[in-house]
Coordinates of C-alpha atoms in Angstrom, one line a residue:
X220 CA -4.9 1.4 19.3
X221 CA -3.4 -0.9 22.4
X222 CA -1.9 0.6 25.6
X223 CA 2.4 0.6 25.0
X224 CA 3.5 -2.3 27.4
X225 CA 6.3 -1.2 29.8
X226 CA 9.7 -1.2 27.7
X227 CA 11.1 -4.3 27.8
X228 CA 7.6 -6.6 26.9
X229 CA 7.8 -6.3 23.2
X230 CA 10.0 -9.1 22.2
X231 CA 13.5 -9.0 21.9
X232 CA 14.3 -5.8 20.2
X233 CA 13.4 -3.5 23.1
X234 CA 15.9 -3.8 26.6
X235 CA 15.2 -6.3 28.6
X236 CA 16.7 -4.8 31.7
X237 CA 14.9 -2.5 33.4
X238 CA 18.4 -0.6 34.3
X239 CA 19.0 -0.5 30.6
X240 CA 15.1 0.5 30.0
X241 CA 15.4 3.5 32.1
X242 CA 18.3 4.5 30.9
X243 CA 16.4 5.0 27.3
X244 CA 14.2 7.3 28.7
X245 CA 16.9 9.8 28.9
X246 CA 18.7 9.5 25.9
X247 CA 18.4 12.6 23.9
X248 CA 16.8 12.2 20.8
X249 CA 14.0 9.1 22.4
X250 CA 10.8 9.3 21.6
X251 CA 7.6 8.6 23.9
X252 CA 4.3 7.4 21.8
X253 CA 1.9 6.3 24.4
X254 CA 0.0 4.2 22.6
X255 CA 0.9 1.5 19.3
X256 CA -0.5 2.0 16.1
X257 CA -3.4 -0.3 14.1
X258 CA -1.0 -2.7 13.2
X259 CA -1.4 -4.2 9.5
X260 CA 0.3 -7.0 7.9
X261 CA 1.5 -6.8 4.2
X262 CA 2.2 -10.5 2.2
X263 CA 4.6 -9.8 -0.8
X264 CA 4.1 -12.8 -3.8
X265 CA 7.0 -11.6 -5.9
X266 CA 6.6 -13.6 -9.1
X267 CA 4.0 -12.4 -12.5
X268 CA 4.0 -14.2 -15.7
X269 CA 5.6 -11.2 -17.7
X270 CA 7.4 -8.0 -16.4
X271 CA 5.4 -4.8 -17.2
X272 CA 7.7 -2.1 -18.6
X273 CA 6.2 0.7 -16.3
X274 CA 6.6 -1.2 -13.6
X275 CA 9.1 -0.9 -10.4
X276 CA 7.7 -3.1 -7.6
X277 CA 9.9 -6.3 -6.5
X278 CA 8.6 -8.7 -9.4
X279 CA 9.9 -11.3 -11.2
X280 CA 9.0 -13.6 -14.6
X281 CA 7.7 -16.6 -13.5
X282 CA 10.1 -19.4 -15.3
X283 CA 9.0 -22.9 -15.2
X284 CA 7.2 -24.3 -12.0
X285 CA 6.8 -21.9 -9.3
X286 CA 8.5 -23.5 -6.0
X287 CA 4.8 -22.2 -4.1
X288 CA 5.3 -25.3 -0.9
X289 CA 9.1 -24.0 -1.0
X290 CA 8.2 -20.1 -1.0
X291 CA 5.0 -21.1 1.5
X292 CA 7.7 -22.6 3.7
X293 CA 9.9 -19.3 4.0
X294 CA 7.0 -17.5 4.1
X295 CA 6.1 -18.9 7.7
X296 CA 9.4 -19.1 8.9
X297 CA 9.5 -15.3 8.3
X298 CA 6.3 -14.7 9.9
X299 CA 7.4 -16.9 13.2
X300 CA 11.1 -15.4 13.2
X301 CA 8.9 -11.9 13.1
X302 CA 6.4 -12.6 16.1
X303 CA 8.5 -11.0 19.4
X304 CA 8.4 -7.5 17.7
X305 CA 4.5 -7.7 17.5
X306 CA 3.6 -9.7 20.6
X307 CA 0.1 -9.1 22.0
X308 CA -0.9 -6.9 19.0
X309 CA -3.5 -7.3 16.6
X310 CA -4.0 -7.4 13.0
X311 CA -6.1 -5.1 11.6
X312 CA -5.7 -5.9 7.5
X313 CA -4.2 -8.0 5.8
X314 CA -2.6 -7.2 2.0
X315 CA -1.5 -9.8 -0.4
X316 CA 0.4 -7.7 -2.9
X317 CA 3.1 -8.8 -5.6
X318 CA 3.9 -9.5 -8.1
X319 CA 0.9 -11.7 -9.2
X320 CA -0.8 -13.3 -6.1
X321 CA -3.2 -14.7 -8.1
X322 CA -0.8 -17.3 -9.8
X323 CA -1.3 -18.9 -6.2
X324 CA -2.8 -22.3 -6.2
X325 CA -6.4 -22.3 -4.6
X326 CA -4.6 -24.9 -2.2
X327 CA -1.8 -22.5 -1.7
X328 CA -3.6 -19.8 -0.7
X329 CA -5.7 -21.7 1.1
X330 CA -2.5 -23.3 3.5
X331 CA -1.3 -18.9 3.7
X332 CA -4.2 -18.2 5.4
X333 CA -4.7 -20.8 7.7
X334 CA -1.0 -19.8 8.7
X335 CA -1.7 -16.6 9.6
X336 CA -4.8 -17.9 11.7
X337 CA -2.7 -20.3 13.8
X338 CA 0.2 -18.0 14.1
X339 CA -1.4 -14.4 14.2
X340 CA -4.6 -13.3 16.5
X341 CA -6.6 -11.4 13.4
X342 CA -9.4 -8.9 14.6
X343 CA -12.8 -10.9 13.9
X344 CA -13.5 -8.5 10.7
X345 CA -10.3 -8.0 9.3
X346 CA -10.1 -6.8 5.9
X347 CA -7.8 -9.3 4.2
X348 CA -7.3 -8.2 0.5
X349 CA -5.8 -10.2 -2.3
X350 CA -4.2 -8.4 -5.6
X351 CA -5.2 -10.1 -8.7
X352 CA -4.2 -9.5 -12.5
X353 CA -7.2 -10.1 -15.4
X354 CA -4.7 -12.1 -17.3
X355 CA -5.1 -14.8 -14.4
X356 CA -8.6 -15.0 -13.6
X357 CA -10.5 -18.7 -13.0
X358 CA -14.1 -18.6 -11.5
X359 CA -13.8 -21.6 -9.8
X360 CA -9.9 -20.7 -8.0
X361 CA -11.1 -17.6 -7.3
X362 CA -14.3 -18.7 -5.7
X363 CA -12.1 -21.0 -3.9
X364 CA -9.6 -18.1 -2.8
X365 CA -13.3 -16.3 -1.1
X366 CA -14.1 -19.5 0.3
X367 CA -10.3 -19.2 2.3
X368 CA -11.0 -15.9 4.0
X369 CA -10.3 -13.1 1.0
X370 CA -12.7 -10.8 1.5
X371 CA -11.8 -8.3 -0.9
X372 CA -9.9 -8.4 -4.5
X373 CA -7.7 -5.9 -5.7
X374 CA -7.9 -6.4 -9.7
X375 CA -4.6 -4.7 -11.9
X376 CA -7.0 -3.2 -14.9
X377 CA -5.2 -0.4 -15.8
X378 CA -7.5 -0.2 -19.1
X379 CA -10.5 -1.6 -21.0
X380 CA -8.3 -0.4 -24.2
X381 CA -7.0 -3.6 -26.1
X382 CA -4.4 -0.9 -27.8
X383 CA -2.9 0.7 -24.8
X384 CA -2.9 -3.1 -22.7
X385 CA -0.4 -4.0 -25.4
X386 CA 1.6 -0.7 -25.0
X387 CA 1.7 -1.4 -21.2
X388 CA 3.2 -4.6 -21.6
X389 CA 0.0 -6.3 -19.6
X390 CA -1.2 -9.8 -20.5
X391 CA -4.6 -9.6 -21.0
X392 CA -6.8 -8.1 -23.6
X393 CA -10.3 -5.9 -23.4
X394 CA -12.1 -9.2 -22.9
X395 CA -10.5 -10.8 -20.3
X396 CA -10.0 -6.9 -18.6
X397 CA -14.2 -7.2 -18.7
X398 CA -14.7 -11.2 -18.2
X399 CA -12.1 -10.3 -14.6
X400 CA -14.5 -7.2 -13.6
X401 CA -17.8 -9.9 -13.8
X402 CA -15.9 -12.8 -12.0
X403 CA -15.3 -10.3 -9.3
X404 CA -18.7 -8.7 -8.6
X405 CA -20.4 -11.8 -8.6
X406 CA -17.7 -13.1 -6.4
X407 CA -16.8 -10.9 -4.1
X408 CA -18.9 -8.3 -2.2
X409 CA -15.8 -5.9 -2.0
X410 CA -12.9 -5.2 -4.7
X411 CA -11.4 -2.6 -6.4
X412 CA -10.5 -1.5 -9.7
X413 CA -6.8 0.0 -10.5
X414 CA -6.8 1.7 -13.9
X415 CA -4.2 4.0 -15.1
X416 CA -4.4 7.3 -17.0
X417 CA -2.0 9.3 -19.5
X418 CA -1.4 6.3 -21.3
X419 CA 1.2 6.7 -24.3
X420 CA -1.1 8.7 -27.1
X421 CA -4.7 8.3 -25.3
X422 CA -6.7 10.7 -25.6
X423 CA -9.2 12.9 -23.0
X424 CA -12.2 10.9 -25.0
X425 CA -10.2 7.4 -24.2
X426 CA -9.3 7.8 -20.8
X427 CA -13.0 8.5 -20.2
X428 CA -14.4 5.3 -21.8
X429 CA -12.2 3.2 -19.8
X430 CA -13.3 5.6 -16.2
X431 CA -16.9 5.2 -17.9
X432 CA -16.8 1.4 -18.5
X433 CA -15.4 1.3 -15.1
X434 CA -18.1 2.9 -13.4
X435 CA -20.6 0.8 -15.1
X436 CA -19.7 -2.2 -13.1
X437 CA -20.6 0.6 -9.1
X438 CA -16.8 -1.0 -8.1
X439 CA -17.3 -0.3 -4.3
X440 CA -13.4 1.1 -4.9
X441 CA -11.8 2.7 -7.4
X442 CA -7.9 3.4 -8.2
X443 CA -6.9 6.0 -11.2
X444 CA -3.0 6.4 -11.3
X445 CA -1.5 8.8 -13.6
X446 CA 1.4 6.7 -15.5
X447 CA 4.7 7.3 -14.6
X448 CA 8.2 7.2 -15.4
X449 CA 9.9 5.2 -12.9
X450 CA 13.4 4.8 -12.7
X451 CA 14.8 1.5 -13.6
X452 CA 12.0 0.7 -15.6
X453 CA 12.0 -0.3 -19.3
X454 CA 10.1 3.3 -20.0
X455 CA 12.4 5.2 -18.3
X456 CA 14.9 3.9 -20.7
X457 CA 12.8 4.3 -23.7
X458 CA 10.0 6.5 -23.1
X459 CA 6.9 6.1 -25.1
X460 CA 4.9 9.4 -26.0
X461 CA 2.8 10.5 -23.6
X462 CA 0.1 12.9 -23.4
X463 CA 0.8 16.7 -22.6
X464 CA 0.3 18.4 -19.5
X465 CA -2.6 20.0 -20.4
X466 CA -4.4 16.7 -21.7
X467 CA -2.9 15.4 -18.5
X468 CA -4.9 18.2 -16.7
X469 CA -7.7 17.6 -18.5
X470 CA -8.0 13.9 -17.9
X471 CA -7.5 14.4 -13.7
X472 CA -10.8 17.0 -14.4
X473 CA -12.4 14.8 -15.9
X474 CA -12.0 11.8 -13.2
X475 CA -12.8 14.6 -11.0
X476 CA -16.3 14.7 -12.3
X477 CA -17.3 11.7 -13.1
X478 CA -16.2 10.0 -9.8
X479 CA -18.1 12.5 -8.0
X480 CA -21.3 12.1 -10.4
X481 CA -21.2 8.5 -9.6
X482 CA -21.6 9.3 -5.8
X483 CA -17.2 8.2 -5.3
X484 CA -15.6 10.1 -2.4
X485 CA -12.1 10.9 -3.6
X486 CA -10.2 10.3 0.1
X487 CA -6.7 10.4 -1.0
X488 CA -4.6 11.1 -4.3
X489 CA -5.5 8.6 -6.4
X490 CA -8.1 6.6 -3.9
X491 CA -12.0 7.2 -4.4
X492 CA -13.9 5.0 -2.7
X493 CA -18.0 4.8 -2.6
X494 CA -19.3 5.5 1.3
X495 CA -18.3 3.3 4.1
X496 CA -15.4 1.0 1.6
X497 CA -12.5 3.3 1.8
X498 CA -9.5 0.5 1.5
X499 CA -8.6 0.3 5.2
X500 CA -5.1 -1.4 4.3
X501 CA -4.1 1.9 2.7
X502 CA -5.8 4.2 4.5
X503 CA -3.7 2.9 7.8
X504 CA -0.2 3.1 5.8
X505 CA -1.5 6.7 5.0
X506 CA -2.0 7.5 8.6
X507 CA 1.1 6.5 9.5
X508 CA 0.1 3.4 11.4
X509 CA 2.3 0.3 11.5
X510 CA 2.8 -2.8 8.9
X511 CA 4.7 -5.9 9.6
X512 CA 6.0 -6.9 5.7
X513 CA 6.7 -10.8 5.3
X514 CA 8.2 -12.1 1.7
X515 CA 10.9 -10.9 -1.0
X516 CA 11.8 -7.4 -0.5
X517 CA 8.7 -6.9 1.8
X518 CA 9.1 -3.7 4.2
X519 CA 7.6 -3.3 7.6
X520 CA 7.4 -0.4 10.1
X521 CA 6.8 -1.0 13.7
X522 CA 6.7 1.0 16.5
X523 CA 7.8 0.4 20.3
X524 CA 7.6 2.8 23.1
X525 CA 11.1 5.2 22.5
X526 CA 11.6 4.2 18.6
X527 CA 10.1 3.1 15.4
X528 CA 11.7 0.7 13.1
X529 CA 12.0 0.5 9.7
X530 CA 12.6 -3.4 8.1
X531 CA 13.3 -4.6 4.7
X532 CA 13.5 -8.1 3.6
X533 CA 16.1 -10.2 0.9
X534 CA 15.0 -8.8 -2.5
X535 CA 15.2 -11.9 -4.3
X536 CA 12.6 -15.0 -3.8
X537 CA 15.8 -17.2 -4.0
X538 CA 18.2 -15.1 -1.6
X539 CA 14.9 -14.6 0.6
X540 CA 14.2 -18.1 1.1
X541 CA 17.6 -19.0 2.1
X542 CA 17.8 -16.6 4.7
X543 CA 14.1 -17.3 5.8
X544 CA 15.5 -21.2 6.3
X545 CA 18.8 -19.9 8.1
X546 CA 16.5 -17.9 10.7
X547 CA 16.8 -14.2 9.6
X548 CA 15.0 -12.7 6.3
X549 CA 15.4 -9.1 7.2
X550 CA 18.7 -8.0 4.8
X551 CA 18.3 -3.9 6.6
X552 CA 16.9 -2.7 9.6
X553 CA 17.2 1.1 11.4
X554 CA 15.2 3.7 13.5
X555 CA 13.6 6.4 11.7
X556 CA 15.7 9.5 13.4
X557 CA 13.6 12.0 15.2
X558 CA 15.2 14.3 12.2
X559 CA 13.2 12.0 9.4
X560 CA 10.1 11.5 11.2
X561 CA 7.9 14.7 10.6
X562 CA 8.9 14.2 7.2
X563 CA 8.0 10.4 7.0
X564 CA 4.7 11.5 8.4
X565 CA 3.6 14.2 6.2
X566 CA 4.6 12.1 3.0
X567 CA 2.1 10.0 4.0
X568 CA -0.6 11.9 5.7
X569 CA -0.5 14.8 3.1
X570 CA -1.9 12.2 0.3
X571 CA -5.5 12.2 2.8
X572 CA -7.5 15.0 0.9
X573 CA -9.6 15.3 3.8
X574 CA -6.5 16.1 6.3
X575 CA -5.9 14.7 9.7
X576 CA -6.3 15.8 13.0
X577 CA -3.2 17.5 14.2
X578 CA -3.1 15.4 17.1
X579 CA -2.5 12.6 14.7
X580 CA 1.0 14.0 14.2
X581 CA 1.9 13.3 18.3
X582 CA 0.3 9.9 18.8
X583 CA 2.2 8.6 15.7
X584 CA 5.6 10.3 15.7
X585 CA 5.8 10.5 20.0
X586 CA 6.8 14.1 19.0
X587 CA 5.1 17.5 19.3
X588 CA 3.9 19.0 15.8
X589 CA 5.8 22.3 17.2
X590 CA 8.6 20.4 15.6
X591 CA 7.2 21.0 12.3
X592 CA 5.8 24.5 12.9
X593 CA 8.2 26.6 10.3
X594 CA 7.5 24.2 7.2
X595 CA 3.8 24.1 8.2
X596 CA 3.6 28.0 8.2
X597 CA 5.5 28.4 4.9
X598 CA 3.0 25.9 3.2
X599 CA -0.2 27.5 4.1
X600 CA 1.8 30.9 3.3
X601 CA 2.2 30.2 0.1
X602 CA -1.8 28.5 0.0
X603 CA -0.5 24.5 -0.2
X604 CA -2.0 24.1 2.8
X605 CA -5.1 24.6 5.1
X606 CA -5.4 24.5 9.3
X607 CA -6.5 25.2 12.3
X608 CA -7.0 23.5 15.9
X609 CA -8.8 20.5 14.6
X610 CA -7.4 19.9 11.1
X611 CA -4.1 20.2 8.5
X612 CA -5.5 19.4 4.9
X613 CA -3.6 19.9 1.5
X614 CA -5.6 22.5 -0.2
X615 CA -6.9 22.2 -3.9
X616 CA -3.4 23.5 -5.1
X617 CA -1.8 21.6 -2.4
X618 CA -3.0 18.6 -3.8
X619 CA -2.0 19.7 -7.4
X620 CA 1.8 20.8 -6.5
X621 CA 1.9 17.3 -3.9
X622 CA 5.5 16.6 -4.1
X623 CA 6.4 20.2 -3.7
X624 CA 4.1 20.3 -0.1
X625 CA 5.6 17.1 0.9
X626 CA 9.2 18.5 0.2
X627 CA 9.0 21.4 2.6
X628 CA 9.1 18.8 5.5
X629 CA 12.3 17.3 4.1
X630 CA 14.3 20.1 6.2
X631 CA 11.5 20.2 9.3

């Protein structure tokens, strides 16, 4: 964490006048952190070469020639249009999410990175992560993409299972799922693996071939999501069959086991990580730290002395670049009310299975946890939760019944 600069030294967006800078001291309702967050920055690529029917994250079908020097372009101008709301702080991570990143050019991603160098003062060991999908994967570009400054690869799996790819809607087979995993361990010293669970009709001995084929490869960090119905999604619309709540069970018991067999530390709800490569990225968006977002529909979170911002760019590559070029891509922008902030905390914090310091709770939200006292007591009342001077942790039900814990902050 940096020392908060005196209100006013921030860039534009906090008063300039000291008259007025007082003033905010004693409007009801201000907060007071006295200190920043780690601050992280997140890179959205919003285009993939097929839209996956489970999927609800700002992507797009790639038609024709991506305009990469165009969407490059914006990209900078959002990141220089951003820089008074993060002066003099550092970046701790970097994430470059999508969407498909890895439909990049070696020579795009190449130009990225060297922006954020010249424009941005990254800590000497960031951890700058790139997602990648099987169904793109070039030895050469992406020894060329480690050769730029990624230092750890984020690979969209999701099974071994040539069957259940094809259900998902994913674009790559068993093969290429297994040619992706080798590229990237002999590649890379750091990646992860994202696999997804309750498939439509797999079964408990499935789901464990594709953790087991997994393991095989000692990924330093592992991702196991249990499918989901989002809305707007094609299987939301049409839901395929899915396994029962009791396979379901079975399957989250069995990743239980085998993760920890294999010597995985399982840090947060679907996170298990092997000792000393817990994903930093996440683990700061967990703690409630702050992220500047650049690109289509990107979202940041920054905090200042008295407030703490919320930011979400244009949705659409098209609509963001135009309003990149005209000088503003941020289509909403509010303060997270005192109201919404124990809530915004715990929904994050509560996915840690190991807890947090309670302390946590002040230096992130500039609030006491008193504020939050009454939900707090009618969790561990009712065993969702565990605490005492030094820690607040879901318990094992806690974790279980997640959504319900995190809703009894909604009224904090």
């Amino acid at each position: 964490m940096i020392p908060i600069k005196p209100a006013g030294q921030g860039g534009p967006i906090e008063p300039r006048n000291p008259a007025t800078a007082a003033l905010q001291y004693l409007q009801p309702g201000a907060l007071n952190l006295s200190a920043l967050p780690p601050l992280s920055l997140y890179i959205h690529w919003p285009w993939c070469v097929r839209k996956c029917p489970y999927c609800d994250f700002n992507s797009h079908e790639a038609k024709g020639e991506l305009p990469e020097q165009a969407y490059l372009d914006a990209l900078r101008l959002d990141l220089e249009q951003s820089l008074p709301l993060i002066w003099g702080r550092k970046i701790h991570t970097v994430f470059i999410g999508g969407g498909t990143p890895s439909l990049m050019s070696a020579a795009g991603l190449d130009r990225l990175l060297s922006d954020l160098r010249t424009l941005l003062p990254l800590d000497l060991d960031a951890e700058i992560t790139m997602e990648a999908n099987p169904g793109t994967f070039e030895a050469e570009r992406f020894k060329s993409y480690r050769e730029s400054g990624i230092n750890r690869l984020s690979i969209g799996i999701q099974s071994f299972n040539g069957g259940h790819l094809e259900a998902l809607g994913r674009i790559h087979d068993g093969g290429e799922a297994l040619r992706a995993v080798e590229i990237a361990k002999s590649t890379f010293d750091n990646f992860n693996l994202d696999l997804m669970y309750a498939l439509p009709r797999q079964t408990l001995e499935e789901a464990r071939r594709d953790l087991e084929t997994a393991l095989a490869f000692q990924p330093p960090h592992l991702s196991l999501y249990h499918l989901t119905m989002e809305p707007n999604t094609v299987f939301a619309k049409y839901p395929p069959p899915l396994p029962d709540d009791d396979t379901s069970a079975d399957m989250q018991d069995m990743i239980a086991e085998l993760t920890a067999d294999a010597g995985y530390g399982h840090y947060e709800v679907s996170a298990y990580a092997q000792p000393g490569r817990r994903a930093r990225h996440n683990l700061n968006y967990w703690q409630f730290g702050d992220y500047l977002g650049i690109g289509a529909g990107a979202h940041s979170k920054l905090s200042f002395p008295h407030r703490i911002l919320r930011q979400a760019r244009y949705k659409q590559p098209a609509s963001f670049m135009d309003a990149a070029r005209r000088g503003n891509a941020v289509q909403e922008e509010h303060e997270i009310g005192r109201a919404d902030l124990g809530f915004e905390f715990m929904l994050n914090a509560l996915r840690l299975t190991e807890g947090f310091d309670p302390n946590l709770f002040g230096e992130r939200t500039g609030m006491s946890i008193s504020t939050i006292t009454k939900a707090l007591n009618e969790a561990e009342a009712k065993g969702l939760l565990y605490r005492d001077h030094k820690l607040i942790r879901p318990t094992e039900l806690g974790q279980r019944f997640l959504n319900d814990l995190q809703e009894m902050f909604l009224a904090a």
